mmCIF file of C-alpha atoms in Angstrom:
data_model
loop_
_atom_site.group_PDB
_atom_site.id
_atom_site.type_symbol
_atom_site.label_atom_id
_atom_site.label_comp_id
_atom_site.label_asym_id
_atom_site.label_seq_id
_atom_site.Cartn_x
_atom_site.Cartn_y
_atom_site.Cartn_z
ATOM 1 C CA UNK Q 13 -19.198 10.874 -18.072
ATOM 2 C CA UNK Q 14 -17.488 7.268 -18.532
ATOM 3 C CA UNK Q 15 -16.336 4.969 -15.675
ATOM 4 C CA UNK Q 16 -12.541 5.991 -17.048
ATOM 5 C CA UNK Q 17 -12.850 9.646 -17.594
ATOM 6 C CA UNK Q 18 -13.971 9.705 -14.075
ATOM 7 C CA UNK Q 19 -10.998 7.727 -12.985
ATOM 8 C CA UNK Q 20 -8.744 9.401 -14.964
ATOM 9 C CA UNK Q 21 -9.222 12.428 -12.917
ATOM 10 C CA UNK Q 22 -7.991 11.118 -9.912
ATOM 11 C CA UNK Q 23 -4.682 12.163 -11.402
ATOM 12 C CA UNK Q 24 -5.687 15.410 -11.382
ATOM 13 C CA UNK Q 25 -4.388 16.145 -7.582
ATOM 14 C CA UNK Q 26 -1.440 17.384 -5.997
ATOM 15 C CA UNK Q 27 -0.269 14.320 -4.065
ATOM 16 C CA UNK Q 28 -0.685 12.123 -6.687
ATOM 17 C CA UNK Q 29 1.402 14.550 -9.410
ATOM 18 C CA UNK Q 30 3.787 14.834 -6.443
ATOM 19 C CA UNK Q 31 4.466 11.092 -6.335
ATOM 20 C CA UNK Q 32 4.797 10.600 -10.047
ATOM 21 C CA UNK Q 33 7.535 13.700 -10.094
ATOM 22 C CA UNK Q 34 9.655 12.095 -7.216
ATOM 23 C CA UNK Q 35 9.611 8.781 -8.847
ATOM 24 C CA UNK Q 36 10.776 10.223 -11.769
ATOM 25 C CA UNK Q 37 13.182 12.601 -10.440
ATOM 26 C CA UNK Q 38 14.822 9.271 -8.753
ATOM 27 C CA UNK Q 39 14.737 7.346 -11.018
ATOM 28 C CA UNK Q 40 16.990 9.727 -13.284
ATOM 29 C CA UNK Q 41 18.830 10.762 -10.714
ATOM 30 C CA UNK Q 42 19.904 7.092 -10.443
ATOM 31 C CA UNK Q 43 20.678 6.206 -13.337
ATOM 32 C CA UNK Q 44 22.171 8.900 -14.834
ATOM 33 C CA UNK Q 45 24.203 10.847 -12.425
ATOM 34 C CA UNK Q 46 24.757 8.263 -9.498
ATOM 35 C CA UNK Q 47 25.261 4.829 -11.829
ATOM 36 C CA UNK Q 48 26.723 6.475 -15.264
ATOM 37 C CA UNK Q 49 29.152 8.217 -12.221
ATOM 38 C CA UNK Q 50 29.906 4.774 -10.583
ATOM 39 C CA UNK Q 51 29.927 2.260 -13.348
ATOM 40 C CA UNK Q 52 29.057 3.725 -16.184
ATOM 41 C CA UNK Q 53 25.605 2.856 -18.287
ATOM 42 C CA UNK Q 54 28.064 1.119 -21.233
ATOM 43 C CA UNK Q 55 29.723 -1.038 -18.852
ATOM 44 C CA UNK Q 56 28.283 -4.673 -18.660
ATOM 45 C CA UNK Q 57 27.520 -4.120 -14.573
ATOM 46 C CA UNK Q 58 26.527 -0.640 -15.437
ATOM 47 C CA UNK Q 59 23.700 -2.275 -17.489
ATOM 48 C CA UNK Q 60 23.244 -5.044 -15.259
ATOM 49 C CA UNK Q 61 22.278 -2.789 -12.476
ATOM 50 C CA UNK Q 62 20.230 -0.344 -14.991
ATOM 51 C CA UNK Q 63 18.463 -3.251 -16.059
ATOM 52 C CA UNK Q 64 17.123 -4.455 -12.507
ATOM 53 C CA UNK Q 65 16.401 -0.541 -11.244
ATOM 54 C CA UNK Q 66 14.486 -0.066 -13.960
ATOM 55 C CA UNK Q 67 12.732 -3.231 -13.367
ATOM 56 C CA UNK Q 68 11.934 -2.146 -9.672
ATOM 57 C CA UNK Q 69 11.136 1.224 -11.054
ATOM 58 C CA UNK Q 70 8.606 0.034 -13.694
ATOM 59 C CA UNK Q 71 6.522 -2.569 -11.433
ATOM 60 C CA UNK Q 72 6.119 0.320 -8.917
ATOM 61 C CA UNK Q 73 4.799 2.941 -11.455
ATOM 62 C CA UNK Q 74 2.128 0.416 -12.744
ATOM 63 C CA UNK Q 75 1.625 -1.153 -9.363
ATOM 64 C CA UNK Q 76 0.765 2.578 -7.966
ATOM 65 C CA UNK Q 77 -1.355 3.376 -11.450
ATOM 66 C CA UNK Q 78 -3.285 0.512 -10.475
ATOM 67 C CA UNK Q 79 -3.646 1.745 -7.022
ATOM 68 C CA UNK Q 80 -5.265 4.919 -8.397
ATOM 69 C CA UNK Q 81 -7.545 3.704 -11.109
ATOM 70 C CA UNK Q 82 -8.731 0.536 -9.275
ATOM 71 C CA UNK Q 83 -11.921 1.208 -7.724
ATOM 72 C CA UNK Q 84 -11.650 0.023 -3.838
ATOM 73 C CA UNK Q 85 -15.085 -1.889 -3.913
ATOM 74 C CA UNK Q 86 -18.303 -0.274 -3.007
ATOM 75 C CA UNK Q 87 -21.628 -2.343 -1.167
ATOM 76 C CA UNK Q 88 -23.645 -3.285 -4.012
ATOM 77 C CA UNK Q 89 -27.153 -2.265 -4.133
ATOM 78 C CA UNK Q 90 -28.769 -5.719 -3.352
ATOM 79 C CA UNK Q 91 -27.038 -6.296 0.019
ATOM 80 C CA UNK Q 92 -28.960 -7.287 2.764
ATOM 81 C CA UNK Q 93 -27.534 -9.097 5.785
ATOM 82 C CA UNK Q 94 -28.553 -12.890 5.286
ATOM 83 C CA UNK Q 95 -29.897 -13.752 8.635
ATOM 84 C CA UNK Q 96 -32.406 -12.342 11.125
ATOM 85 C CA UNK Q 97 -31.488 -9.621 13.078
ATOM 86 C CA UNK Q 98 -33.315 -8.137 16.331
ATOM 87 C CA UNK Q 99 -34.043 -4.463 15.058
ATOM 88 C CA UNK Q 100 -31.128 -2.976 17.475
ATOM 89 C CA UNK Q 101 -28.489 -5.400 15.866
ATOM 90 C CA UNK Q 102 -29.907 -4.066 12.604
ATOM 91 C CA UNK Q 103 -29.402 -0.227 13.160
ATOM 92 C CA UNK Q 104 -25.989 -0.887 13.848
ATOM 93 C CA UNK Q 105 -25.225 -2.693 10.706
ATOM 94 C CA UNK Q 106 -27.060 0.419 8.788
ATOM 95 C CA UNK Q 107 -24.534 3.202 7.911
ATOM 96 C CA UNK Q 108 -25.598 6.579 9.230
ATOM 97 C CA UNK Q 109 -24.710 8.862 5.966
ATOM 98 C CA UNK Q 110 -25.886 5.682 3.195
ATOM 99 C CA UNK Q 111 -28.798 4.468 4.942
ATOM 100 C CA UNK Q 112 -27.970 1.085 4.072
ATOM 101 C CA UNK Q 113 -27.140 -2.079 5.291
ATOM 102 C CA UNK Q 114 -23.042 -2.450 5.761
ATOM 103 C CA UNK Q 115 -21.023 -5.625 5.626
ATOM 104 C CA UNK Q 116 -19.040 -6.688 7.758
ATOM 105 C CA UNK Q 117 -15.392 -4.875 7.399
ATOM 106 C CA UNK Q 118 -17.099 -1.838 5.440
ATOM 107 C CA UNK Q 119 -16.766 2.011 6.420
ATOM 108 C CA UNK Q 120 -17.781 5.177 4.960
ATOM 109 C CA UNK Q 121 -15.075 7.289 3.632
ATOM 110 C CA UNK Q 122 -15.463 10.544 4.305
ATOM 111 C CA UNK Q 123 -13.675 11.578 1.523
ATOM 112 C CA UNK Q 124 -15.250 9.283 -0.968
ATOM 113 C CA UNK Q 125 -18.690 9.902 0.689
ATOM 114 C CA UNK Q 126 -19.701 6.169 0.256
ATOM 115 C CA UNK Q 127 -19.134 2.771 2.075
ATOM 116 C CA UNK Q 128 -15.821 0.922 1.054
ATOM 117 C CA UNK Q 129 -15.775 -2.701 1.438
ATOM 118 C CA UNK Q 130 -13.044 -4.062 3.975
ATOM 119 C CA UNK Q 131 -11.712 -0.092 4.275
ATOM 120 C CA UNK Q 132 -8.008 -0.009 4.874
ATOM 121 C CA UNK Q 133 -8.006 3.863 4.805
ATOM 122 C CA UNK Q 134 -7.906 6.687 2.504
ATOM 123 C CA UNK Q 135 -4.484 7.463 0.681
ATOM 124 C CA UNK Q 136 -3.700 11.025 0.139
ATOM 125 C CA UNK Q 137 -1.197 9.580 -2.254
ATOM 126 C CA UNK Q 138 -3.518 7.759 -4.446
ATOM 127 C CA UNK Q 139 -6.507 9.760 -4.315
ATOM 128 C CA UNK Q 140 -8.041 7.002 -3.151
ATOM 129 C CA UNK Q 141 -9.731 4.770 -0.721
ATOM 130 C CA UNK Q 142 -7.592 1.394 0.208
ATOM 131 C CA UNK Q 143 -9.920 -1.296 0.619
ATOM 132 C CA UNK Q 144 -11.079 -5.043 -0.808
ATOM 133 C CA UNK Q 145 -10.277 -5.174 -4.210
ATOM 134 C CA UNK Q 146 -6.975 -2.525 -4.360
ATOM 135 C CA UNK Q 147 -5.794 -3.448 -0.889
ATOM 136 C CA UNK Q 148 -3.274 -6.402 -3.002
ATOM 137 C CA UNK Q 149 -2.215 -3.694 -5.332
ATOM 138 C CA UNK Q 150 -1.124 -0.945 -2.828
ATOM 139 C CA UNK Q 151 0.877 -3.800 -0.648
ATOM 140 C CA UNK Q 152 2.243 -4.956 -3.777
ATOM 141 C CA UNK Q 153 2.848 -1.165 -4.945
ATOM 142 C CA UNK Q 154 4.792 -0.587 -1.568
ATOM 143 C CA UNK Q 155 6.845 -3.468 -1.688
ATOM 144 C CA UNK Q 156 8.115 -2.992 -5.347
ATOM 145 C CA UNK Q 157 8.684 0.948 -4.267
ATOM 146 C CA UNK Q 158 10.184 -0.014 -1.370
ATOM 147 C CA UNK Q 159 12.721 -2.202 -2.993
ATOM 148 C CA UNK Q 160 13.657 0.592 -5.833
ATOM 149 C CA UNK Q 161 14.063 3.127 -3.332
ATOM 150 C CA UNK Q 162 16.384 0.867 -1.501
ATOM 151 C CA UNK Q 163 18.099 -0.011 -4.583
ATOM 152 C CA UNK Q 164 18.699 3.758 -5.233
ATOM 153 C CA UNK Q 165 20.083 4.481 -2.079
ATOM 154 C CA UNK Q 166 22.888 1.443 -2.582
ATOM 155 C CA UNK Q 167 23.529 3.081 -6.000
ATOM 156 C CA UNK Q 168 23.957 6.522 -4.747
ATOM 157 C CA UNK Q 169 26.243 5.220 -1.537
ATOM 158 C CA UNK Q 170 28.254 3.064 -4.173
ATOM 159 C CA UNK Q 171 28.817 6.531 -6.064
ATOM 160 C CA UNK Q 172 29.426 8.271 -3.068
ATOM 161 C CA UNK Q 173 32.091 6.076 -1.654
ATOM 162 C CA UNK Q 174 34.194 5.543 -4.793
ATOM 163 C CA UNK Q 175 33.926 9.652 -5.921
ATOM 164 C CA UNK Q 176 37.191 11.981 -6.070
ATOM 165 C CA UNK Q 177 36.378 14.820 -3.761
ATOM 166 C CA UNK Q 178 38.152 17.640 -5.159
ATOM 167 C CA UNK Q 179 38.348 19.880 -1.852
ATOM 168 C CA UNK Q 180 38.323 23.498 -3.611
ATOM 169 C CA UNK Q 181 35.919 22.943 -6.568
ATOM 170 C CA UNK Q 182 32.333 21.316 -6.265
ATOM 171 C CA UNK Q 183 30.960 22.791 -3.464
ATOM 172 C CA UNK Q 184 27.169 22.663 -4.928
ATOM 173 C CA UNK Q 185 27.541 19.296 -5.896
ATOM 174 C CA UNK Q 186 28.845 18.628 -2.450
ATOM 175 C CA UNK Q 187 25.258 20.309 -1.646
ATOM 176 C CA UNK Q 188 23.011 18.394 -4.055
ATOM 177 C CA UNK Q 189 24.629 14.831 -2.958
ATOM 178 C CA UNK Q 190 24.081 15.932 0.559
ATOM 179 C CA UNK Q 191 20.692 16.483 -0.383
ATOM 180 C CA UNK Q 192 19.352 13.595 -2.756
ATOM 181 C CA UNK Q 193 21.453 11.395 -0.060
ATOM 182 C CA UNK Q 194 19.023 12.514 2.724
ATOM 183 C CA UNK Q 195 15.867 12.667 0.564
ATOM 184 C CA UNK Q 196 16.871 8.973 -0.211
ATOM 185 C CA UNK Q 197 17.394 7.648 2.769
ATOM 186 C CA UNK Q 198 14.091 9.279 4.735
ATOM 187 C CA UNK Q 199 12.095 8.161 2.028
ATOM 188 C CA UNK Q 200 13.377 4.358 2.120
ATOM 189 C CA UNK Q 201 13.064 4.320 6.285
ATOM 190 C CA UNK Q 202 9.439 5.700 5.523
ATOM 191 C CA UNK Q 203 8.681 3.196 2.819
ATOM 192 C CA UNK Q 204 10.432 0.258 5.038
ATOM 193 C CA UNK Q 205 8.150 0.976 8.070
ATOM 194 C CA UNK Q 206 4.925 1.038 5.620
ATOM 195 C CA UNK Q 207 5.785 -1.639 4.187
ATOM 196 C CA UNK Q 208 6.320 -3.683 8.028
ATOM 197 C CA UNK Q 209 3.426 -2.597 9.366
ATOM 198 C CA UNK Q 210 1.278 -3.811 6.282
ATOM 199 C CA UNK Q 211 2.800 -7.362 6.296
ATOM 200 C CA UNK Q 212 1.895 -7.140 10.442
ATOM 201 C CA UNK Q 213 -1.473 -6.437 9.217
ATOM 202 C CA UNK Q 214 -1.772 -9.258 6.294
ATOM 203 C CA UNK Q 215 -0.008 -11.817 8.912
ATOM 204 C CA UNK Q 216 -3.183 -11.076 11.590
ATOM 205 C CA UNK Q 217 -5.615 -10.433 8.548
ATOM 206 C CA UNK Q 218 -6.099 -6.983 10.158
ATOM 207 C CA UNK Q 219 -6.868 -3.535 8.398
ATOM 208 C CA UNK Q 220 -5.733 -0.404 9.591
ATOM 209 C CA UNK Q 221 -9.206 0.833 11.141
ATOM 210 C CA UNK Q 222 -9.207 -2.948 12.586
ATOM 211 C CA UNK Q 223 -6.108 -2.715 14.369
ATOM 212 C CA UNK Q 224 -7.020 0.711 16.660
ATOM 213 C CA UNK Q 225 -10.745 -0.734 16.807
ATOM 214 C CA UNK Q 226 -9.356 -3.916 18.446
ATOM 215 C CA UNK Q 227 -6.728 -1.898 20.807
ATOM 216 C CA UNK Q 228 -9.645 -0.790 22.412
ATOM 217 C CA UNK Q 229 -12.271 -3.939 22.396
ATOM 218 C CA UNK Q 230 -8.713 -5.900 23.680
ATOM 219 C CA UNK Q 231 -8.794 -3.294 26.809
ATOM 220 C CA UNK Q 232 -12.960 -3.022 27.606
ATOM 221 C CA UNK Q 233 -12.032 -7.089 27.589
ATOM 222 C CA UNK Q 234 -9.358 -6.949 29.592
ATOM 223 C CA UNK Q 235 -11.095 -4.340 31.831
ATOM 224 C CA UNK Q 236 -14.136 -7.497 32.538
ATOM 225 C CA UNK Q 237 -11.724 -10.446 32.904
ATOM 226 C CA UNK Q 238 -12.353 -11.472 29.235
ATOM 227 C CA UNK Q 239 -9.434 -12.303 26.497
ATOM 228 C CA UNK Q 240 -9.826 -10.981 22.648
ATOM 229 C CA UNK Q 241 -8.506 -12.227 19.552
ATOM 230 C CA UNK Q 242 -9.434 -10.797 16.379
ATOM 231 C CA UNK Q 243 -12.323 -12.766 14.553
ATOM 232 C CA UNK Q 244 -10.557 -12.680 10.939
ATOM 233 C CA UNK Q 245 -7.617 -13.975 12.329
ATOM 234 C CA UNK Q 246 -7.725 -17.481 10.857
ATOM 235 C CA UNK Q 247 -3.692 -18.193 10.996
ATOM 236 C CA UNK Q 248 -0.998 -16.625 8.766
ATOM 237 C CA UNK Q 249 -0.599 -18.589 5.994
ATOM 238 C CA UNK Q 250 -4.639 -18.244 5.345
ATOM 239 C CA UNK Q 251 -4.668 -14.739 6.126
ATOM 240 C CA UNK Q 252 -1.564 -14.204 3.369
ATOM 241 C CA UNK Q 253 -3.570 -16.589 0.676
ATOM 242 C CA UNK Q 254 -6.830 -14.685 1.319
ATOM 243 C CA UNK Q 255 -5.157 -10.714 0.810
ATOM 244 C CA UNK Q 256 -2.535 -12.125 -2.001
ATOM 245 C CA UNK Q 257 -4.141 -15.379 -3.381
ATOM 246 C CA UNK Q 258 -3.201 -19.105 -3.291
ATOM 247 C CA UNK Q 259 -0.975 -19.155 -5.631
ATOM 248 C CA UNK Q 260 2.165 -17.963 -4.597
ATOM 249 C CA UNK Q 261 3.567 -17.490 -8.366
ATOM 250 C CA UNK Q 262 1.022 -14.709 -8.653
ATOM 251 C CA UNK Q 263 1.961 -12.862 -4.948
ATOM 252 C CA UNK Q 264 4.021 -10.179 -6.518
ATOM 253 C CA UNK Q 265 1.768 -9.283 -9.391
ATOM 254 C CA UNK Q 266 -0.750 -6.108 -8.877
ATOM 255 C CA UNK Q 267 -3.472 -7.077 -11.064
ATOM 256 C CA UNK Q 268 -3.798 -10.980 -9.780
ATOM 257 C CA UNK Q 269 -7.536 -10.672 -8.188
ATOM 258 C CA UNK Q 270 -8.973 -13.516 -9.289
ATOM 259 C CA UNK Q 271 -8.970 -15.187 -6.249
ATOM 260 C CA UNK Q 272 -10.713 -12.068 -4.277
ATOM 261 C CA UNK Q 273 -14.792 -12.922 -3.586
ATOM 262 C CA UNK Q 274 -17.913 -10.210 -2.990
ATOM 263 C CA UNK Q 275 -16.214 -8.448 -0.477
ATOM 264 C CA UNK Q 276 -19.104 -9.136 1.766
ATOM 265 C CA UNK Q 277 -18.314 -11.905 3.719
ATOM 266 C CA UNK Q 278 -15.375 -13.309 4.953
ATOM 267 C CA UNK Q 279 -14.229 -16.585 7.169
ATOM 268 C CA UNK Q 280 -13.700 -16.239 10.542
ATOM 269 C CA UNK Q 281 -12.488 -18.091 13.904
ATOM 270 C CA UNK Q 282 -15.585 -19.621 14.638
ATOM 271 C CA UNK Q 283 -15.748 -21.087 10.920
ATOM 272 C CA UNK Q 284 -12.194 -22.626 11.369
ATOM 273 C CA UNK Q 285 -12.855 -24.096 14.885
#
Protein backbone atom coordinates (compact mmCIF):
# COMPACT_ATOMS: atom_id res chain seq x y z
CA UNK A 1 0.00 0.00 0.00
CA UNK A 2 1.55 3.59 -0.90
CA UNK A 3 2.61 6.27 1.65
CA UNK A 4 -0.72 8.29 0.17
CA UNK A 5 -3.27 5.60 0.00
CA UNK A 6 -2.45 5.10 3.56
CA UNK A 7 -2.90 8.73 4.29
CA UNK A 8 -5.71 9.11 2.35
CA UNK A 9 -7.59 6.98 4.71
CA UNK A 10 -7.32 9.08 7.50
CA UNK A 11 -10.34 10.71 5.93
CA UNK A 12 -12.11 7.83 6.32
CA UNK A 13 -13.39 8.72 10.09
CA UNK A 14 -16.21 10.28 11.62
CA UNK A 15 -14.62 13.37 13.18
CA UNK A 16 -12.80 14.22 10.38
CA UNK A 17 -16.09 13.90 7.79
CA UNK A 18 -17.78 15.81 10.63
CA UNK A 19 -15.42 18.79 10.34
CA UNK A 20 -15.40 18.96 6.59
CA UNK A 21 -19.54 18.97 6.68
CA UNK A 22 -19.64 21.91 9.27
CA UNK A 23 -17.18 23.88 7.33
CA UNK A 24 -19.14 23.50 4.50
CA UNK A 25 -22.46 23.88 5.91
CA UNK A 26 -21.00 27.47 7.18
CA UNK A 27 -19.58 28.42 4.75
CA UNK A 28 -22.93 28.31 2.59
CA UNK A 29 -24.83 29.27 5.14
CA UNK A 30 -22.79 32.51 5.00
CA UNK A 31 -22.74 33.37 1.99
CA UNK A 32 -25.80 32.56 0.68
CA UNK A 33 -28.51 33.05 3.15
CA UNK A 34 -26.85 35.47 5.78
CA UNK A 35 -24.69 37.85 3.10
CA UNK A 36 -27.01 37.50 -0.24
CA UNK A 37 -29.81 38.50 2.82
CA UNK A 38 -27.68 41.49 4.07
CA UNK A 39 -25.91 42.86 1.08
CA UNK A 40 -26.53 40.95 -1.55
CA UNK A 41 -23.66 38.72 -3.53
CA UNK A 42 -24.09 41.38 -6.76
CA UNK A 43 -23.49 44.29 -4.70
CA UNK A 44 -19.81 45.62 -4.77
CA UNK A 45 -19.58 45.12 -0.62
CA UNK A 46 -21.56 42.00 -1.08
CA UNK A 47 -18.53 40.75 -3.12
CA UNK A 48 -16.08 42.46 -1.14
CA UNK A 49 -17.03 40.55 1.89
CA UNK A 50 -17.59 37.15 -0.25
CA UNK A 51 -14.29 37.62 -1.50
CA UNK A 52 -12.37 37.79 1.99
CA UNK A 53 -14.78 34.82 3.67
CA UNK A 54 -13.96 32.79 1.12
CA UNK A 55 -10.41 33.61 1.51
CA UNK A 56 -10.57 32.70 5.33
CA UNK A 57 -12.61 29.74 4.32
CA UNK A 58 -10.14 28.35 1.73
CA UNK A 59 -6.73 28.74 3.84
CA UNK A 60 -8.54 26.81 6.65
CA UNK A 61 -9.72 23.84 4.45
CA UNK A 62 -6.10 23.36 3.08
CA UNK A 63 -4.48 24.37 6.32
CA UNK A 64 -6.65 21.43 8.11
CA UNK A 65 -5.97 18.96 4.85
CA UNK A 66 -2.51 19.49 5.65
CA UNK A 67 -3.08 18.78 9.22
CA UNK A 68 -4.43 15.35 8.25
CA UNK A 69 -2.10 14.15 5.57
CA UNK A 70 1.12 15.54 7.15
CA UNK A 71 2.78 12.88 8.94
CA UNK A 72 3.62 14.27 12.67
CA UNK A 73 7.32 12.95 12.61
CA UNK A 74 8.28 9.58 13.85
CA UNK A 75 12.09 8.65 15.67
CA UNK A 76 14.03 7.46 12.86
CA UNK A 77 15.59 4.15 13.04
CA UNK A 78 19.27 5.29 13.57
CA UNK A 79 18.67 7.32 16.77
CA UNK A 80 20.78 6.83 19.51
CA UNK A 81 21.30 9.40 22.26
CA UNK A 82 24.80 11.07 21.46
CA UNK A 83 26.45 10.99 24.78
CA UNK A 84 27.14 8.46 27.53
CA UNK A 85 24.56 7.56 29.68
CA UNK A 86 24.77 5.57 33.16
CA UNK A 87 22.46 2.48 32.29
CA UNK A 88 19.50 3.94 34.67
CA UNK A 89 19.51 7.33 32.69
CA UNK A 90 19.34 5.05 29.65
CA UNK A 91 16.15 2.97 30.55
CA UNK A 92 14.41 6.03 30.97
CA UNK A 93 15.15 7.45 27.63
CA UNK A 94 13.96 3.83 26.13
CA UNK A 95 10.18 3.80 25.39
CA UNK A 96 8.40 0.93 27.08
CA UNK A 97 5.99 -0.25 24.01
CA UNK A 98 9.05 0.66 21.01
CA UNK A 99 11.95 -0.53 22.80
CA UNK A 100 13.90 2.21 21.56
CA UNK A 101 15.77 5.04 22.42
CA UNK A 102 13.35 8.40 22.62
CA UNK A 103 14.38 11.97 22.07
CA UNK A 104 13.94 14.38 23.97
CA UNK A 105 10.16 15.88 23.58
CA UNK A 106 8.94 12.40 22.02
CA UNK A 107 5.88 10.23 23.35
CA UNK A 108 4.13 7.24 22.26
CA UNK A 109 0.71 7.74 20.99
CA UNK A 110 -1.45 5.38 21.99
CA UNK A 111 -3.50 5.75 19.23
CA UNK A 112 -0.83 5.81 16.62
CA UNK A 113 1.04 3.01 18.52
CA UNK A 114 4.49 4.66 17.79
CA UNK A 115 6.72 7.50 19.24
CA UNK A 116 5.88 11.08 17.86
CA UNK A 117 8.57 13.53 17.89
CA UNK A 118 7.87 16.74 20.12
CA UNK A 119 4.03 15.16 20.73
CA UNK A 120 1.54 17.94 21.12
CA UNK A 121 -1.37 15.39 21.42
CA UNK A 122 -3.63 13.37 19.40
CA UNK A 123 -6.54 15.22 17.47
CA UNK A 124 -9.74 13.42 17.23
CA UNK A 125 -10.40 15.98 14.57
CA UNK A 126 -7.58 15.21 12.35
CA UNK A 127 -7.09 11.68 12.84
CA UNK A 128 -3.97 12.46 13.82
CA UNK A 129 -1.09 12.92 16.12
CA UNK A 130 0.05 16.83 16.60
CA UNK A 131 3.62 16.90 16.88
CA UNK A 132 7.14 18.34 15.16
CA UNK A 133 6.59 18.66 11.73
CA UNK A 134 2.42 19.38 11.64
CA UNK A 135 2.45 21.23 14.94
CA UNK A 136 2.92 24.83 12.41
CA UNK A 137 0.11 23.60 10.30
CA UNK A 138 -2.59 22.88 12.99
CA UNK A 139 -1.70 26.48 14.76
CA UNK A 140 -1.85 27.92 11.47
CA UNK A 141 -5.13 25.77 10.64
CA UNK A 142 -6.73 27.20 13.94
CA UNK A 143 -5.93 30.61 13.42
CA UNK A 144 -7.26 30.86 9.76
CA UNK A 145 -10.55 28.81 11.18
CA UNK A 146 -10.72 30.87 13.88
CA UNK A 147 -10.82 34.03 11.92
CA UNK A 148 -13.63 32.60 9.31
CA UNK A 149 -15.71 31.50 12.01
CA UNK A 150 -15.49 34.91 13.49
CA UNK A 151 -16.07 36.45 10.24
CA UNK A 152 -19.31 34.35 9.92
CA UNK A 153 -20.66 35.25 13.05
CA UNK A 154 -20.26 39.28 12.10
CA UNK A 155 -22.03 38.32 8.82
CA UNK A 156 -24.85 36.52 10.37
CA UNK A 157 -25.27 39.42 13.31
CA UNK A 158 -25.08 42.06 10.37
CA UNK A 159 -28.12 40.01 8.79
CA UNK A 160 -29.72 39.64 11.90
CA UNK A 161 -29.79 43.22 12.94
CA UNK A 162 -30.89 44.81 9.65
CA UNK A 163 -33.83 41.79 8.94
CA UNK A 164 -37.74 42.69 8.83
CA UNK A 165 -39.25 40.47 11.45
CA UNK A 166 -42.58 39.79 10.23
CA UNK A 167 -44.28 38.82 13.72
CA UNK A 168 -47.03 36.24 12.32
CA UNK A 169 -45.12 34.50 9.47
CA UNK A 170 -41.52 32.92 9.81
CA UNK A 171 -41.62 31.22 12.82
CA UNK A 172 -39.07 28.32 11.57
CA UNK A 173 -36.82 30.70 10.26
CA UNK A 174 -37.07 32.48 13.55
CA UNK A 175 -35.92 28.78 14.71
CA UNK A 176 -33.09 28.10 12.26
CA UNK A 177 -31.45 31.76 12.91
CA UNK A 178 -31.79 31.00 16.55
CA UNK A 179 -29.99 28.01 15.86
CA UNK A 180 -27.03 28.65 13.30
CA UNK A 181 -26.68 31.95 15.64
CA UNK A 182 -25.81 29.70 18.66
CA UNK A 183 -23.91 27.01 16.70
CA UNK A 184 -21.83 30.10 15.52
CA UNK A 185 -21.09 31.68 18.32
CA UNK A 186 -20.05 28.35 20.62
CA UNK A 187 -17.99 27.30 17.94
CA UNK A 188 -15.98 30.76 17.59
CA UNK A 189 -15.60 31.00 21.74
CA UNK A 190 -14.26 27.30 21.33
CA UNK A 191 -11.98 28.09 18.44
CA UNK A 192 -10.86 31.56 20.26
CA UNK A 193 -9.79 29.71 23.47
CA UNK A 194 -7.78 26.99 21.23
CA UNK A 195 -6.40 29.24 19.50
CA UNK A 196 -5.09 31.39 23.09
CA UNK A 197 -3.94 28.66 24.69
CA UNK A 198 -1.71 27.52 21.63
CA UNK A 199 -0.06 30.99 21.21
CA UNK A 200 0.51 30.61 25.41
CA UNK A 201 2.17 27.50 24.45
CA UNK A 202 4.38 28.81 21.29
CA UNK A 203 5.22 32.09 23.54
CA UNK A 204 6.86 29.51 26.46
CA UNK A 205 7.88 26.95 23.63
CA UNK A 206 5.68 24.50 25.59
CA UNK A 207 3.54 21.47 24.22
CA UNK A 208 0.49 20.40 25.64
CA UNK A 209 1.92 17.15 27.50
CA UNK A 210 4.80 19.79 28.57
CA UNK A 211 2.63 22.14 30.19
CA UNK A 212 0.75 19.45 32.85
CA UNK A 213 4.31 17.63 33.06
CA UNK A 214 5.83 20.93 34.31
CA UNK A 215 2.66 21.82 36.70
CA UNK A 216 3.81 19.09 38.57
CA UNK A 217 7.91 19.19 38.40
CA UNK A 218 7.07 23.27 39.28
CA UNK A 219 5.28 21.83 42.65
CA UNK A 220 7.86 18.62 43.70
CA UNK A 221 10.29 21.98 43.24
CA UNK A 222 8.48 24.10 45.09
CA UNK A 223 7.76 21.33 47.67
CA UNK A 224 12.16 21.20 48.24
CA UNK A 225 12.78 24.98 48.18
CA UNK A 226 13.84 24.79 44.47
CA UNK A 227 12.44 27.23 41.51
CA UNK A 228 11.57 25.66 37.83
CA UNK A 229 11.52 27.14 34.56
CA UNK A 230 10.96 25.17 31.60
CA UNK A 231 14.28 24.11 29.76
CA UNK A 232 12.92 24.99 26.07
CA UNK A 233 11.99 28.18 27.16
CA UNK A 234 14.64 30.24 25.37
CA UNK A 235 12.51 33.74 25.21
CA UNK A 236 9.47 34.49 22.99
CA UNK A 237 10.58 35.78 20.03
CA UNK A 238 12.98 32.46 19.64
CA UNK A 239 10.40 30.23 20.76
CA UNK A 240 7.85 31.90 17.89
CA UNK A 241 10.87 31.68 15.10
CA UNK A 242 11.62 28.06 16.11
CA UNK A 243 7.52 26.66 15.89
CA UNK A 244 6.75 29.24 12.81
CA UNK A 245 10.20 30.03 11.22
CA UNK A 246 12.37 33.19 10.90
CA UNK A 247 10.85 34.63 8.44
CA UNK A 248 7.92 36.31 9.40
CA UNK A 249 6.50 36.65 5.62
CA UNK A 250 6.10 32.89 5.75
CA UNK A 251 4.22 32.77 9.56
CA UNK A 252 0.79 32.39 8.14
CA UNK A 253 1.51 29.81 5.50
CA UNK A 254 0.82 25.90 6.46
CA UNK A 255 3.27 24.27 4.35
CA UNK A 256 6.46 26.72 5.26
CA UNK A 257 8.75 23.90 7.09
CA UNK A 258 11.80 24.57 5.80
CA UNK A 259 13.15 25.99 8.66
CA UNK A 260 12.04 22.85 11.02
CA UNK A 261 15.40 20.44 11.86
CA UNK A 262 15.46 16.39 12.89
CA UNK A 263 13.10 16.77 15.46
CA UNK A 264 15.61 15.30 17.78
CA UNK A 265 17.23 17.91 19.41
CA UNK A 266 16.37 21.16 20.34
CA UNK A 267 18.15 24.40 22.16
CA UNK A 268 17.65 24.93 25.51
CA UNK A 269 18.35 27.41 28.61
CA UNK A 270 21.58 26.17 29.37
CA UNK A 271 22.65 26.62 25.54
CA UNK A 272 21.47 30.33 25.64
CA UNK A 273 23.13 31.17 29.03
Amino acid sequence: MSMLSMKGKRFVSVPVLAVILLMVFVYYCSMFVFLQDWLGLQSSPGTLNAFLFSLFASLSLFSFFSCVLTDPGHVPSSYAPDVEFSKDNAEQKKCDKCFAYKPPRTHHCRVCRRCILKMDHHCLWINNCVGYWNYKTFFVFVFYATMASIYSTIIFMSCVFQKYWDPIKGSSLKTFFVLYGTMVVGLTITLLTLFGWHVYLILHNMTTIEYYEGKRAKWLAMKSGQSYRHPFNIGAYKNITLVLGPNMLKWLCPTAVSHLKDGVSFPTLRDNS
